[in-house]
Coordinates of C-alpha atoms in Angstrom, one line a residue:
M1 CA 0.0 0.0 0.0
S2 CA 1.4 3.4 -1.0
H3 CA 0.8 6.5 0.9
K4 CA 1.6 10.2 0.6
K5 CA 2.7 12.6 3.2
I6 CA 1.8 16.2 3.6
I7 CA 5.0 18.1 4.5
P8 CA 4.5 21.9 4.4
Y9 CA 7.6 24.0 4.5
I10 CA 8.1 27.2 6.5
N11 CA 10.7 29.8 5.4
A12 CA 11.7 31.4 8.7
E13 CA 14.1 33.8 7.0
N14 CA 13.1 37.4 7.7
D15 CA 9.9 36.4 9.5
I16 CA 8.7 37.1 13.0
P17 CA 9.2 34.1 15.3
A18 CA 5.7 34.4 16.6
N19 CA 4.4 34.1 13.0
V20 CA 6.6 31.0 12.4
L21 CA 5.4 29.4 15.6
A22 CA 1.7 30.1 14.8
L23 CA 2.1 28.7 11.3
A24 CA 3.8 25.6 12.6
K25 CA 1.0 25.0 15.1
S26 CA -1.6 25.6 12.4
Y27 CA 0.0 23.0 10.1
S28 CA 0.4 20.5 13.0
Y29 CA -3.2 20.8 14.2
G30 CA -4.4 21.0 10.6
G31 CA -3.3 17.5 9.6
A32 CA 0.2 17.8 8.3
D33 CA 2.3 14.7 8.6
E34 CA 5.7 16.5 9.0
L35 CA 7.1 20.0 8.7
F36 CA 10.2 21.4 7.0
L37 CA 11.4 24.6 8.8
Y38 CA 14.4 26.4 7.3
N39 CA 16.5 29.5 7.6
Y40 CA 19.8 29.3 5.6
S41 CA 21.1 32.6 6.9
K42 CA 24.9 32.6 7.3
D43 CA 24.6 35.1 10.1
E44 CA 25.5 33.4 13.4
K45 CA 23.0 35.4 15.4
S46 CA 20.1 34.7 13.0
R47 CA 21.0 31.0 13.1
E48 CA 21.0 30.8 16.9
E49 CA 17.7 32.6 17.1
F50 CA 16.2 30.2 14.5
L51 CA 17.5 27.2 16.4
S52 CA 16.0 28.6 19.6
L53 CA 12.7 29.0 17.9
C54 CA 12.9 25.4 16.7
K55 CA 13.3 24.2 20.3
V56 CA 10.1 26.1 21.2
I57 CA 8.3 24.7 18.2
S58 CA 9.3 21.1 19.2
K59 CA 7.4 21.6 22.5
E60 CA 4.4 23.0 20.8
I61 CA 3.7 20.5 18.0
D62 CA 3.3 16.8 17.9
I63 CA 4.6 16.0 14.4
P64 CA 8.2 15.4 13.3
F65 CA 10.0 18.3 11.7
T66 CA 13.2 18.8 9.7
V67 CA 15.4 21.8 10.3
G68 CA 17.2 23.4 7.3
C69 CA 20.0 25.7 8.3
Y70 CA 23.4 26.9 7.2
I71 CA 26.1 24.4 8.4
K72 CA 29.6 25.6 8.8
R73 CA 30.9 23.0 11.3
L74 CA 29.9 19.8 13.0
E75 CA 28.7 21.8 16.0
D76 CA 26.0 23.4 13.9
V77 CA 24.6 20.0 12.9
K78 CA 24.6 19.0 16.6
K79 CA 22.7 22.1 17.6
A80 CA 20.1 21.6 14.9
I81 CA 19.5 18.0 16.0
Y82 CA 19.3 19.0 19.6
T83 CA 16.3 21.3 18.8
G84 CA 14.2 18.1 18.7
S85 CA 14.1 17.8 15.0
A86 CA 13.9 14.5 13.2
A87 CA 16.6 15.5 10.8
V88 CA 18.8 18.3 9.5
M89 CA 18.6 19.5 5.9
V90 CA 21.9 20.8 4.5
K91 CA 21.9 23.0 1.4
Y92 CA 24.6 21.5 -0.7
A93 CA 25.4 24.7 -2.5
L94 CA 26.1 26.5 0.7
L95 CA 28.3 23.8 2.2
E96 CA 31.8 25.0 2.1
N97 CA 33.4 21.8 3.5
K98 CA 31.8 18.8 1.8
Q99 CA 33.7 16.4 4.1
L100 CA 31.4 17.7 6.8
L101 CA 28.7 15.5 5.3
K102 CA 30.7 12.4 6.0
E103 CA 31.6 13.5 9.5
A104 CA 27.9 14.3 10.3
T105 CA 26.6 11.0 9.0
E106 CA 29.2 9.0 10.9
R107 CA 28.4 10.8 14.1
F108 CA 24.6 11.1 13.9
G109 CA 23.6 8.5 11.4
T110 CA 22.4 8.7 7.8
E111 CA 18.7 9.1 8.8
K112 CA 19.5 12.4 10.6
L113 CA 21.1 14.1 7.6
M114 CA 19.4 15.3 4.4
V115 CA 20.9 17.2 1.5
E116 CA 19.0 19.8 -0.5
L117 CA 20.1 20.0 -4.2
D118 CA 19.0 22.6 -6.7
M119 CA 19.3 20.7 -9.9
T120 CA 19.7 23.8 -12.0
E121 CA 23.1 24.2 -10.4
Y122 CA 24.2 20.6 -11.0
M123 CA 22.9 19.6 -14.4
D124 CA 26.3 19.0 -15.8
T125 CA 27.8 17.2 -12.8
T126 CA 25.0 14.9 -11.8
E127 CA 27.1 11.7 -12.0
E128 CA 29.9 13.3 -10.0
L129 CA 27.5 14.6 -7.4
S130 CA 25.8 11.2 -7.1
Q131 CA 29.1 9.6 -6.4
T132 CA 30.0 12.2 -3.8
L133 CA 26.7 11.8 -2.0
S134 CA 27.0 8.0 -2.0
E135 CA 30.5 8.3 -0.7
Y136 CA 29.3 10.4 2.2
K137 CA 26.4 8.1 2.9
V138 CA 23.7 10.7 2.9
G139 CA 20.4 9.3 3.8
T140 CA 17.9 11.5 2.0
V141 CA 18.3 14.0 -0.9
M142 CA 15.7 16.6 -1.7
L143 CA 15.8 17.6 -5.4
K144 CA 14.6 21.0 -6.4
H145 CA 13.9 22.3 -9.9
I146 CA 14.3 19.0 -11.6
T147 CA 13.0 18.2 -15.1
L148 CA 11.0 15.0 -15.1
S149 CA 10.9 12.8 -18.1
P150 CA 8.5 9.9 -18.7
N151 CA 11.3 7.6 -17.5
T152 CA 11.8 9.4 -14.2

């Protein structure tokens, strides 16, 4: 039996924390299966505020959520996981140290790390990228802006 999940996303960049919390609660109470909360700001203060908000959200909702944030070091992955999130989404294009993927999956497990890829940036290097991601043992990849063919 196949099933579908409803996973709304909330862009917390430049939004008021109270609005993000209210939206997360609304989705949770409205029947969403999971949430994807993200703020890819490179600013340390913004990232810390976002992760603090995620901790609050984890206490207010009863569905799993994934945190998408800028990751510069392994400590950032740990902080994101400790918010109560089910997983951490890393935006591959923003990842300066690709070896960090391997370190994070070895420490926290493949199910805790997801990678977001914008396929418009990697059309010419898909095979190389696939090899890199399998080498780092990433559990889940979210593909954005892909062109689907009948064979996909």
